[in-house]
PDB file of C-alpha atoms in Angstrom:
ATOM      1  CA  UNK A   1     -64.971-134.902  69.358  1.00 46.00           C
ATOM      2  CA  UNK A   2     -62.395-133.037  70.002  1.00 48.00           C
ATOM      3  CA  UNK A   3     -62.439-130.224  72.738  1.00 48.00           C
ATOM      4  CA  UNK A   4     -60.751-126.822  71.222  1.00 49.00           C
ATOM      5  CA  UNK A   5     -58.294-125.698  73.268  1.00 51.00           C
ATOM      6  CA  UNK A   6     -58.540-121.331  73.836  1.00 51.00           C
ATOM      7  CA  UNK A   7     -55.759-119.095  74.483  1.00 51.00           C
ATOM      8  CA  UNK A   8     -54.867-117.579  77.785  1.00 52.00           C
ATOM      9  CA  UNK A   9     -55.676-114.685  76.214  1.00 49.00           C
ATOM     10  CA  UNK A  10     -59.649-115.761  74.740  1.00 51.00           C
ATOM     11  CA  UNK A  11     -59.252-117.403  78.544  1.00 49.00           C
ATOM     12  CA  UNK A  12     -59.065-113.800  80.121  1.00 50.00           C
ATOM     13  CA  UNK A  13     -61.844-112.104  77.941  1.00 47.00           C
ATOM     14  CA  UNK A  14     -64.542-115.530  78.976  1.00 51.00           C
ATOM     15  CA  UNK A  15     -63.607-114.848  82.430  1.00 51.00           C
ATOM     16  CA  UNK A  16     -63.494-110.554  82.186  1.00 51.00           C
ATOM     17  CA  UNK A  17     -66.973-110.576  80.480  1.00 53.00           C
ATOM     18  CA  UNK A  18     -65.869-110.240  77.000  1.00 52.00           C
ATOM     19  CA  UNK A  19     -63.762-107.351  77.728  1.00 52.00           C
ATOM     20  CA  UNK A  20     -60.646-107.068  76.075  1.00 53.00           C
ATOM     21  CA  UNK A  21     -57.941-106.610  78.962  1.00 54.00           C
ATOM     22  CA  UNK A  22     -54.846-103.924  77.864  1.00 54.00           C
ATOM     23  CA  UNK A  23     -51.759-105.615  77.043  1.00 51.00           C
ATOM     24  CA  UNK A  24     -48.681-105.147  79.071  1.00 52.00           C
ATOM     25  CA  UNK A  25     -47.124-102.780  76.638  1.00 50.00           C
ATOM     26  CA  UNK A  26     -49.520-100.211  76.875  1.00 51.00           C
ATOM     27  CA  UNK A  27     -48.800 -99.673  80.808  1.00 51.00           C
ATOM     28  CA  UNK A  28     -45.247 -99.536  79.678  1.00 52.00           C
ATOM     29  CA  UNK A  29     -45.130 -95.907  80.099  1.00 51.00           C
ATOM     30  CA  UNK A  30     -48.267 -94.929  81.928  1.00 51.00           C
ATOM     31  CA  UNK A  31     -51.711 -94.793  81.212  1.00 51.00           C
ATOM     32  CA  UNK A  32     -52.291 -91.142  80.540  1.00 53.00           C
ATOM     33  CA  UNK A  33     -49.840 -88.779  78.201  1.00 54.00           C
ATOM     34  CA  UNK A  34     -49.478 -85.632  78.653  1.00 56.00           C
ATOM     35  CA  UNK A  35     -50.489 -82.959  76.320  1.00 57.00           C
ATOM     36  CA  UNK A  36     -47.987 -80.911  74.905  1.00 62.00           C
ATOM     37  CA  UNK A  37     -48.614 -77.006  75.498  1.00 62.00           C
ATOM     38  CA  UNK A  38     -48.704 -75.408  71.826  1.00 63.00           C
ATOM     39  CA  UNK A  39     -45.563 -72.780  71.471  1.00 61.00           C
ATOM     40  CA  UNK A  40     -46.433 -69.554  70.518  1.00 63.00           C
ATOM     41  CA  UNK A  41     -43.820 -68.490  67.950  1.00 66.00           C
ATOM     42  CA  UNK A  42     -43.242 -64.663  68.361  1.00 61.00           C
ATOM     43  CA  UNK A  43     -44.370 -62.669  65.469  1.00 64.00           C
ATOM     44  CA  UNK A  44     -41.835 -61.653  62.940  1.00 58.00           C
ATOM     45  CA  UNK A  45     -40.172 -58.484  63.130  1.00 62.00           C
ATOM     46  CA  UNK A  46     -40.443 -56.537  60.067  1.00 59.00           C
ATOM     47  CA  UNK A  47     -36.761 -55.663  58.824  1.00 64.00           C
ATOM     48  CA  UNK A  48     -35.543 -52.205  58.776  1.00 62.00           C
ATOM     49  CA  UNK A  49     -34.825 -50.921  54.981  1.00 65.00           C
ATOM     50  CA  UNK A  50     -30.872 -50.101  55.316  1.00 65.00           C
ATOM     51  CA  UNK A  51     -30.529 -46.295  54.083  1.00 63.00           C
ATOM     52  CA  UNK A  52     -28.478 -46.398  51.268  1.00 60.00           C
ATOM     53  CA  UNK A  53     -25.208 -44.055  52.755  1.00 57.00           C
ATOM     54  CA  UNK A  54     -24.939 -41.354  50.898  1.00 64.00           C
ATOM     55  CA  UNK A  55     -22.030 -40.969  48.653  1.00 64.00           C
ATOM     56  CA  UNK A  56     -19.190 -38.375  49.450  1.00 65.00           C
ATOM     57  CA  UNK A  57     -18.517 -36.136  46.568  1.00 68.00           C
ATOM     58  CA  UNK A  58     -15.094 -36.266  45.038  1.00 74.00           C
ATOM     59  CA  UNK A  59     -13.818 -32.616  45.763  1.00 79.00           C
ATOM     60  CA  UNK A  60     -14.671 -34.200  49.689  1.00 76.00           C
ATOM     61  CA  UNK A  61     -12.997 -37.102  49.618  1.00 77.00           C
ATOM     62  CA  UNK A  62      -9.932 -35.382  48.217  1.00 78.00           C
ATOM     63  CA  UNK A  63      -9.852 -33.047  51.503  1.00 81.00           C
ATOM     64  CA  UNK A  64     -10.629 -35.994  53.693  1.00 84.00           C
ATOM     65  CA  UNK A  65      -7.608 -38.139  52.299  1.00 86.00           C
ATOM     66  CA  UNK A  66      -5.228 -34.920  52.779  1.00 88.00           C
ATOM     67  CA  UNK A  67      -6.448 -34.455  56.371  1.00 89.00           C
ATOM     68  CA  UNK A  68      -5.575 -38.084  56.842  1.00 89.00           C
ATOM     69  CA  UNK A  69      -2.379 -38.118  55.097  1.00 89.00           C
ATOM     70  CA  UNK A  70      -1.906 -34.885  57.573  1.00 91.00           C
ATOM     71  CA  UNK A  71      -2.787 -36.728  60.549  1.00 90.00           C
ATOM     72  CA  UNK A  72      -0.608 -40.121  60.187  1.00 90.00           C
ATOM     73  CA  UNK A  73       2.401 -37.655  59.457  1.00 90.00           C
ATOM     74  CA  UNK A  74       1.889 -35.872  62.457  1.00 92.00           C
ATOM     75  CA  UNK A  75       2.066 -38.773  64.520  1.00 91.00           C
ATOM     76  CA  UNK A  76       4.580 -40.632  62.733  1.00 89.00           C
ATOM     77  CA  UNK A  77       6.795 -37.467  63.442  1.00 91.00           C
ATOM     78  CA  UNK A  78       5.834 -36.811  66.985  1.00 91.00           C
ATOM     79  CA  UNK A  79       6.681 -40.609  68.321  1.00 90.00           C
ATOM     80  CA  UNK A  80      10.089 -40.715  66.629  1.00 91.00           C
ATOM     81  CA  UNK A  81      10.868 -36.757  68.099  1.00 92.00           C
ATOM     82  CA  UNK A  82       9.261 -38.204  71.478  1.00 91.00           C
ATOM     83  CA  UNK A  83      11.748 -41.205  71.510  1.00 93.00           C
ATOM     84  CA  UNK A  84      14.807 -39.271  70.162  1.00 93.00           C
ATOM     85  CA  UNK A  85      14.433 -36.854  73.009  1.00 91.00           C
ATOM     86  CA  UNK A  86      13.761 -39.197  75.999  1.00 91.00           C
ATOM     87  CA  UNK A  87      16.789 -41.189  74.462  1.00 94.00           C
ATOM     88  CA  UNK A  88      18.673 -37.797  75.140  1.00 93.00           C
ATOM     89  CA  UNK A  89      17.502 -37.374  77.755  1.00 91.00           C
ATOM     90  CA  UNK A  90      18.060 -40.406  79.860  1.00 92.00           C
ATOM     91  CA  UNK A  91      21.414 -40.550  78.510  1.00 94.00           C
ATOM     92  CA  UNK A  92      22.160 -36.774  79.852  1.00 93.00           C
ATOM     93  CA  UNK A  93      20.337 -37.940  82.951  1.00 93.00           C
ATOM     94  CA  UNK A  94      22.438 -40.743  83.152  1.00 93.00           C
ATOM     95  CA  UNK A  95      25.975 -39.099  82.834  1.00 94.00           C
ATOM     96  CA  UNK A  96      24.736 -36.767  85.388  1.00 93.00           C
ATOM     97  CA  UNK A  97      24.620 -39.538  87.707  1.00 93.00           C
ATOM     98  CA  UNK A  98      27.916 -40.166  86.925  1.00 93.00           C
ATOM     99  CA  UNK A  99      29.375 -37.147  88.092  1.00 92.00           C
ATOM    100  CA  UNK A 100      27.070 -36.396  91.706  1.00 92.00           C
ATOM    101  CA  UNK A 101      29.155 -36.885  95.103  1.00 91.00           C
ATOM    102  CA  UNK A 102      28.025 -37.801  98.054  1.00 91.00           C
ATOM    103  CA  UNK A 103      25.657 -35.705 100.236  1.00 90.00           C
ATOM    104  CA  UNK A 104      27.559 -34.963 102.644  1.00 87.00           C
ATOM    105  CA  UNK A 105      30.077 -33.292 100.172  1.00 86.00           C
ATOM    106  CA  UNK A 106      27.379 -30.936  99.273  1.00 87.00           C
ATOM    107  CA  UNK A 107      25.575 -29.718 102.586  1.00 83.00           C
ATOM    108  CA  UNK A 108      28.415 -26.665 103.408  1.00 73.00           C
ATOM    109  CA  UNK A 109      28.621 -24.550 100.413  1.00 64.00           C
ATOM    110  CA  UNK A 110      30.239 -21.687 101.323  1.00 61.00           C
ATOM    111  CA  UNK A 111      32.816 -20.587  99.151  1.00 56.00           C
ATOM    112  CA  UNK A 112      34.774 -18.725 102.050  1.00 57.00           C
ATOM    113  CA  UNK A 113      34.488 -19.284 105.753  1.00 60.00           C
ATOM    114  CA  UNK A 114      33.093 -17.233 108.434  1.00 66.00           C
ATOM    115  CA  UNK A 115      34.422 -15.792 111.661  1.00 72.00           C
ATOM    116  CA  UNK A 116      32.233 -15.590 115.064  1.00 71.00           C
ATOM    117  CA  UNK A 117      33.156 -13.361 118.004  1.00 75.00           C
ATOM    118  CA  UNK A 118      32.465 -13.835 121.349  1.00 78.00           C
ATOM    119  CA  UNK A 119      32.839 -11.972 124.356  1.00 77.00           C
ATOM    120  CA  UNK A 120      34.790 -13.449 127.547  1.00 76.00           C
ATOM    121  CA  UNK A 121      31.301 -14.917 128.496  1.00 78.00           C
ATOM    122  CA  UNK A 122      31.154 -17.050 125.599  1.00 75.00           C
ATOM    123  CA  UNK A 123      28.427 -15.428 123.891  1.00 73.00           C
ATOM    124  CA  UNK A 124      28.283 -14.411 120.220  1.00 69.00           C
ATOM    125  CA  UNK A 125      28.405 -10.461 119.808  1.00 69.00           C
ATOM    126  CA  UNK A 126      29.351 -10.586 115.758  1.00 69.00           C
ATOM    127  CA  UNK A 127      29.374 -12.481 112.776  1.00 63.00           C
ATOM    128  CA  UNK A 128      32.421 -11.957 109.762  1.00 65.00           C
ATOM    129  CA  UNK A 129      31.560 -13.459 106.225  1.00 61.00           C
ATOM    130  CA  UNK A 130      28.838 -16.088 106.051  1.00 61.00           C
ATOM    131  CA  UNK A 131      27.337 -17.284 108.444  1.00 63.00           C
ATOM    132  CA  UNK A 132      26.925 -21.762 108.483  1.00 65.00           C
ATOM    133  CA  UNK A 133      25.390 -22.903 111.525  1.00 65.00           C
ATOM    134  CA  UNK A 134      26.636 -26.421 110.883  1.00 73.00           C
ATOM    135  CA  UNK A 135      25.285 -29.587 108.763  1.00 83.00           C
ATOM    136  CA  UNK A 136      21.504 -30.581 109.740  1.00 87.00           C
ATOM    137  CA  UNK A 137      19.358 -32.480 108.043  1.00 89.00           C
ATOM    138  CA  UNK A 138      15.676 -33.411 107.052  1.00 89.00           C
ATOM    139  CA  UNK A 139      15.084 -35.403 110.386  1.00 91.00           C
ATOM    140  CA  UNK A 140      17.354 -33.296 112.337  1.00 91.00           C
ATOM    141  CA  UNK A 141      15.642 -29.802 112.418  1.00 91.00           C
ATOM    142  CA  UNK A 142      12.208 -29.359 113.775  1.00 92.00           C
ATOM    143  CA  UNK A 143       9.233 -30.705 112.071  1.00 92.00           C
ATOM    144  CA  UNK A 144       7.621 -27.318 112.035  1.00 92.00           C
ATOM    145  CA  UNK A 145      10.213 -26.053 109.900  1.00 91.00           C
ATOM    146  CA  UNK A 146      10.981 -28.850 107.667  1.00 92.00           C
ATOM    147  CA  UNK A 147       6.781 -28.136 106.974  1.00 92.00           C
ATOM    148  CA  UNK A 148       6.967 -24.772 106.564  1.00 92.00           C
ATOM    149  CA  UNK A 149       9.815 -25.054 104.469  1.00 92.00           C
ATOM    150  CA  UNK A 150       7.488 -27.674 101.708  1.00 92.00           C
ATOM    151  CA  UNK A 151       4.336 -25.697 102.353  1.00 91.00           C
ATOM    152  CA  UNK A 152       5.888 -22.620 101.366  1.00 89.00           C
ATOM    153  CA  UNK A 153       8.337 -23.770  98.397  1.00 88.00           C
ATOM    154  CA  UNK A 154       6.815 -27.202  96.848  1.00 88.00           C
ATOM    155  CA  UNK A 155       3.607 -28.622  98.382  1.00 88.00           C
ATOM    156  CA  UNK A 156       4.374 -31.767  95.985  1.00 89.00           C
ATOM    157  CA  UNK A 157       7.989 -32.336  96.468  1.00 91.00           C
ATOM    158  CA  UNK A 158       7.294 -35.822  98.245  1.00 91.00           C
ATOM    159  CA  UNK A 159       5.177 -36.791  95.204  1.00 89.00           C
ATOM    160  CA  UNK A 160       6.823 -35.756  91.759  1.00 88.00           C
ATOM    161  CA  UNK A 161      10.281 -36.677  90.080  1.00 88.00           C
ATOM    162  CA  UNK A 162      12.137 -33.420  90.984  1.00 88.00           C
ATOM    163  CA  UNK A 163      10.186 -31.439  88.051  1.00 87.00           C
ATOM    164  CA  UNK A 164       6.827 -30.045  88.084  1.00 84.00           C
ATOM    165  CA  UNK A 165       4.832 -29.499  84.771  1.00 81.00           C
ATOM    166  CA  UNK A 166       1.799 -27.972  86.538  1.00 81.00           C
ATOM    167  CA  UNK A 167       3.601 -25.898  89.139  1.00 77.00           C
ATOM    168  CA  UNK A 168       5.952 -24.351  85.406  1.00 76.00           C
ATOM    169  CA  UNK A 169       2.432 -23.856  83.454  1.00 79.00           C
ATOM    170  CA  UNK A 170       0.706 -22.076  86.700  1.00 79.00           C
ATOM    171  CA  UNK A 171       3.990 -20.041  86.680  1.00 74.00           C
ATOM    172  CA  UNK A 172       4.122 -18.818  83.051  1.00 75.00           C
ATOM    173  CA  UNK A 173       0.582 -18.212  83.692  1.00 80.00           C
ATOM    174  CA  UNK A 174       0.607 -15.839  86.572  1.00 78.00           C
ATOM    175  CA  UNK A 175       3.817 -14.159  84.551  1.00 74.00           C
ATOM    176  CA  UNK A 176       1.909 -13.746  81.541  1.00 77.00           C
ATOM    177  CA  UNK A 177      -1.537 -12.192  83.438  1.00 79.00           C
ATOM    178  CA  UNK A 178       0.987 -10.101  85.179  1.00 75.00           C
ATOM    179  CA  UNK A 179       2.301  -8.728  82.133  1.00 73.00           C
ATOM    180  CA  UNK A 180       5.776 -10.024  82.763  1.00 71.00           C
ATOM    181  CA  UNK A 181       7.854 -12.720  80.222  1.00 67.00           C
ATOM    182  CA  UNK A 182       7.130 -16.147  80.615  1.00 64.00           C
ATOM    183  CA  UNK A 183      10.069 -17.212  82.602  1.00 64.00           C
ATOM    184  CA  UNK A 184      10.282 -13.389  84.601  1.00 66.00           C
ATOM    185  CA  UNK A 185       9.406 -13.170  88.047  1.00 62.00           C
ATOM    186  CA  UNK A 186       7.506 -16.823  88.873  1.00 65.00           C
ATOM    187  CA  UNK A 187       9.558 -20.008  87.942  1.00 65.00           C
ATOM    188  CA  UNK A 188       7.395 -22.837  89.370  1.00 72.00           C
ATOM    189  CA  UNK A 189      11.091 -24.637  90.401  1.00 83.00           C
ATOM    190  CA  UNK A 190      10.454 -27.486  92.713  1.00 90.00           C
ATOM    191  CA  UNK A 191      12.855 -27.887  95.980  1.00 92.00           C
ATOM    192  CA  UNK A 192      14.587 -30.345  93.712  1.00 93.00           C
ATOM    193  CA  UNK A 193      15.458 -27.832  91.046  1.00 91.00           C
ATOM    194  CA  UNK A 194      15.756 -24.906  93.453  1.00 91.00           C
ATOM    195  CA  UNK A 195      18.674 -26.975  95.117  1.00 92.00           C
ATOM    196  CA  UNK A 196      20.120 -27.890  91.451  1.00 92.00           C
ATOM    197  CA  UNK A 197      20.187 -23.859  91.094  1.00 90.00           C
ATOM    198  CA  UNK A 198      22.131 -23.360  94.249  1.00 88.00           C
ATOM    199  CA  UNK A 199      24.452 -26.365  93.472  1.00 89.00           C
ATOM    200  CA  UNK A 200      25.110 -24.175  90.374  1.00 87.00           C
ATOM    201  CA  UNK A 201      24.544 -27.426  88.207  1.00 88.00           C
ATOM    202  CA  UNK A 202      27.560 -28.758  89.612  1.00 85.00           C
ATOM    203  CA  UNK A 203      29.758 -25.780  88.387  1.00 84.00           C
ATOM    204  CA  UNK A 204      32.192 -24.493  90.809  1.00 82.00           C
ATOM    205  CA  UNK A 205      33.804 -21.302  91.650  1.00 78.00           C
ATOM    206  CA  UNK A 206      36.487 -20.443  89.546  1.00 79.00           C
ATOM    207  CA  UNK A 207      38.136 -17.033  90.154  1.00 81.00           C
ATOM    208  CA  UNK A 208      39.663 -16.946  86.503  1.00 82.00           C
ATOM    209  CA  UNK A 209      36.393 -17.519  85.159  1.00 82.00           C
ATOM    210  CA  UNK A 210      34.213 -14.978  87.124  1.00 82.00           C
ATOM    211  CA  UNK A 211      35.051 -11.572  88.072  1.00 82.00           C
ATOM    212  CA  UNK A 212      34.271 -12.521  91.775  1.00 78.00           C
ATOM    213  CA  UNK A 213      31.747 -14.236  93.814  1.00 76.00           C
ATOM    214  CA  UNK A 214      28.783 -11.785  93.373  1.00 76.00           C
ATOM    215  CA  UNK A 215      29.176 -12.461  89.416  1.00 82.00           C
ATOM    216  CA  UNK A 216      29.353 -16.685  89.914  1.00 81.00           C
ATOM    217  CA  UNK A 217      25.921 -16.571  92.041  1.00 78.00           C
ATOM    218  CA  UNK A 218      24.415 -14.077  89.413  1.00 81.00           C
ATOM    219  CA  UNK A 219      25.092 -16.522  86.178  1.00 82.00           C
ATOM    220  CA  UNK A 220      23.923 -19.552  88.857  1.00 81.00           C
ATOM    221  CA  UNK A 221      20.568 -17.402  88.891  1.00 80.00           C
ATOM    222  CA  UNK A 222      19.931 -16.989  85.185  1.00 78.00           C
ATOM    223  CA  UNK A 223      16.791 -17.706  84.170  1.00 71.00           C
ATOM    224  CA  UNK A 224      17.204 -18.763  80.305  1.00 74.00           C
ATOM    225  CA  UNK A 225      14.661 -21.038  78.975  1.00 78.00           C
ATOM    226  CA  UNK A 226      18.251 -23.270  78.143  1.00 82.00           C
ATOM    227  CA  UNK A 227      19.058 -22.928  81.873  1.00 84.00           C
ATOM    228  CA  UNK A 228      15.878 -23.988  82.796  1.00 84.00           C
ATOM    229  CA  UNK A 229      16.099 -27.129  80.475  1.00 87.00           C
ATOM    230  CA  UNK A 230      19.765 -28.041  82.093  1.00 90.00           C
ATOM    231  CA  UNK A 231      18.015 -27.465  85.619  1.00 89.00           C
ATOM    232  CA  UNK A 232      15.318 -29.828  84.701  1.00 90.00           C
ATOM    233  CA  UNK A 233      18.031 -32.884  83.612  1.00 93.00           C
ATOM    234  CA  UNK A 234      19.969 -32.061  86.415  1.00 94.00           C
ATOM    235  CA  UNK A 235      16.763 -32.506  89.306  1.00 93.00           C
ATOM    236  CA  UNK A 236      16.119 -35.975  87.508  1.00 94.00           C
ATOM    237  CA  UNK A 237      19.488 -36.798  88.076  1.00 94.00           C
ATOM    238  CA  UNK A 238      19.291 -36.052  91.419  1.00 94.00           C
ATOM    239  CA  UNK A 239      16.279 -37.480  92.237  1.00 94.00           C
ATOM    240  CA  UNK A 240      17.744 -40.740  90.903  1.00 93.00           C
ATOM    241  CA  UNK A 241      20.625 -40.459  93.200  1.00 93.00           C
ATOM    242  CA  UNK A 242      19.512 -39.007  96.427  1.00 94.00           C
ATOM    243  CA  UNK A 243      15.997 -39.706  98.623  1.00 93.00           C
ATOM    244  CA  UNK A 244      13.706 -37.048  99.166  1.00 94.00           C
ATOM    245  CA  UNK A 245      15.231 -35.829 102.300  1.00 93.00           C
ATOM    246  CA  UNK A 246      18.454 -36.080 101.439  1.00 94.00           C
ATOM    247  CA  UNK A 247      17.512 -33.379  98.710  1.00 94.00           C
ATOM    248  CA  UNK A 248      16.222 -31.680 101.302  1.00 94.00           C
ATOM    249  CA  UNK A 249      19.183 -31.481 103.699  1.00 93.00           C
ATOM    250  CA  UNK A 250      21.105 -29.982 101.043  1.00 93.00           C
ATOM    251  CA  UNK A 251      18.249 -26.873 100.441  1.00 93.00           C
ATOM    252  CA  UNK A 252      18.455 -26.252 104.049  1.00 92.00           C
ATOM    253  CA  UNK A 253      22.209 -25.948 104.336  1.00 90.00           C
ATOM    254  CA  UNK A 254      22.330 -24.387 101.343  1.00 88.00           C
ATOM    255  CA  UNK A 255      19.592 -21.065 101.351  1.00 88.00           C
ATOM    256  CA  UNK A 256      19.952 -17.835 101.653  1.00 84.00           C
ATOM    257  CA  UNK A 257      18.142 -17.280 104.765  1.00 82.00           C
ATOM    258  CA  UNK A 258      19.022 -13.563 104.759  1.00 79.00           C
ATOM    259  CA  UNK A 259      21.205 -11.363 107.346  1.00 76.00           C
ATOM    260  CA  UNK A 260      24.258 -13.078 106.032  1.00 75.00           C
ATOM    261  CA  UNK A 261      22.831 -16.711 106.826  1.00 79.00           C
ATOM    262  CA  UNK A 262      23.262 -19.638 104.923  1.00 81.00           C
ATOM    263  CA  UNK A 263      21.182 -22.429 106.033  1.00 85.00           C
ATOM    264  CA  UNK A 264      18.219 -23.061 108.578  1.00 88.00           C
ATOM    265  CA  UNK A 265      21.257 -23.632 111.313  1.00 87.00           C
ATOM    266  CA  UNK A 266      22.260 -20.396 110.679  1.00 84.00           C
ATOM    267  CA  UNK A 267      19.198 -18.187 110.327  1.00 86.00           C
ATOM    268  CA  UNK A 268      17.698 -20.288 113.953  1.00 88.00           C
ATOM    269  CA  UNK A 269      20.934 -18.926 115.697  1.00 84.00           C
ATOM    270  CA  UNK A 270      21.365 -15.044 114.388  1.00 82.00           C
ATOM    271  CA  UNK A 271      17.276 -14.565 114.391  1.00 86.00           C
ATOM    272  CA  UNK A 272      16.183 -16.716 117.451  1.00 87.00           C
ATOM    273  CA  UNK A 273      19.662 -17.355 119.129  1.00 82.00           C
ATOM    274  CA  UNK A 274      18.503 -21.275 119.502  1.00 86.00           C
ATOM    275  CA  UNK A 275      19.350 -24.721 117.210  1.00 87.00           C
ATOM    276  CA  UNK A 276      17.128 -25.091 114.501  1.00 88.00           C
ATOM    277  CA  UNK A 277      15.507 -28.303 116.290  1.00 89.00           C
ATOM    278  CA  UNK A 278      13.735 -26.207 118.908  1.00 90.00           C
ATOM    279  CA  UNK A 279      12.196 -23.664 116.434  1.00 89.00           C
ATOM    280  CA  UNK A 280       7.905 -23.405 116.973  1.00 90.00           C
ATOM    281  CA  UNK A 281       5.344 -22.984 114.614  1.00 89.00           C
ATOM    282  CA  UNK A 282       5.581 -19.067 114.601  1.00 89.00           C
ATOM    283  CA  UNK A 283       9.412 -18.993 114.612  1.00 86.00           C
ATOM    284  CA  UNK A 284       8.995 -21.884 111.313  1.00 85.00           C
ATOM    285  CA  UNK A 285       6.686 -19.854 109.937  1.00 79.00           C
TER     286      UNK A 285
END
């Protein structure tokens, strides 16, 4: 007879007792698996209803489309003023420009000179006409005054444009609370438009115009709200062509420092009889 020939495989389970050995391909990717963890799925939210909106009555709606009709014509208006001034403004600034000299043209401006008498020692006894120290300037004179002078007349002249729109509204304000006109008394000028004022917006002396000096220096002084407006275009203009301290070199040549002195040269020599570089902190003050 003929002996049957097994399998390896019936070969294994003589030889394992029967038992039937795991294949390969179940140790293909481990014995164990893992058990999944079951998600919990979040309850559902319940939806808020939406509350119908309520529905504007006509005679409403009709005010609320005039207010906005109102409102887009108030705008469309105000931009195209806004740009149609700062367009005439620029260009006014501009010619302005045009027409400023040089500093140094515009530190002395007395319109007649002085005379100074001295004795046969030298030393001054009397003063005829104005009195101009000679030309100093921001970085000349002492630092105490050059303070004193921005504490006391513009505590932001290093840090606006030559105009001030606060320092005008604090102005009109302590005009109107003083029962005064708006522009009377107070002007809230900066040091800019202060010197634009004594530069008589570039106007000079002309004896056929005026009756005499007195009368040129009065219409310089005018305090119109149109004056104010040209005094305004004029600082910018200014403040475009000159530095800060160049500005201010002109306002101290150019005050009224009082006794018949023009200018902080002046005032140091008839008040203190010494240069306005050596004046202290009291003497500034």
């Amino acid at each position: 007879k003929k002996k049957k020939q097994w399998g390896p495989g019936r070969a294994n389970m003589s030889k394992s007792g029967g038992k039937k050995t795991p294949l390969v391909a179940e140790n293909r990717y481990g014995a164990k698996k893992t058990k999944r963890k079951p998600v919990k799925r979040k309850p559902a939210t319940k939806r808020k209803r939406r509350t119908p909106a309520r529905k504007r009555g006509p005679i409403v709606g009709f005010f609320l489309k005039i207010l906005r009709w109102c409102f887009r014509l108030i705008w469309k208006v105000t931009w195209r003023v806004t740009a149609v001034v700062a367009l005439v403004v620029g260009l006014a600034v501009g010619y302005i420009y045009t027409t400023l000299p040089d500093v140094t043209e515009l530190l002395d401006g007395r319109a007649r000179g002085s005379v100074t008498l001295l004795d046969y020692e030298g030393e001054v006894f009397a003063w005829r006409g104005d009195q101009f120290g000679g030309e100093v300037t921001a970085q000349t004179v002492s630092k105490h005054l050059k303070n004193a002078v921005v504490a006391t007349e513009d505590k932001r002249f290093y840090r606006h444009v030559g105009i001030s729109p606060r320092g005008v509204a604090s102005a009109v304000r302590i005009n109107l609370s003083e029962g005064r006109g708006p522009l009377s008394g107070h002007g809230g000028s900066t040091i800019t438009q202060q010197t634009a004022k004594l530069l008589c917006l570039g106007v000079e002396y002309d004896k056929d115009q005026w009756k005499d000096e007195a009368a040129y220096v009065n219409d310089c002084r005018r305090g119109s709200m149109s004056r104010k407006i040209k005094e305004a275009v004029y600082a910018l203009a200014m403040e475009a062509k000159y530095t800060k301290d160049q500005i201010l070199s002109i306002y101290l040549n150019r005050a009224y420092m009082g006794g018949g002195a023009y200018g902080a040269e002046a005032a140091a020599q008839r008040f203190f009889g010494k240069s306005s570089a050596q004046v202290n902190p009291a003497e500034a003050a």
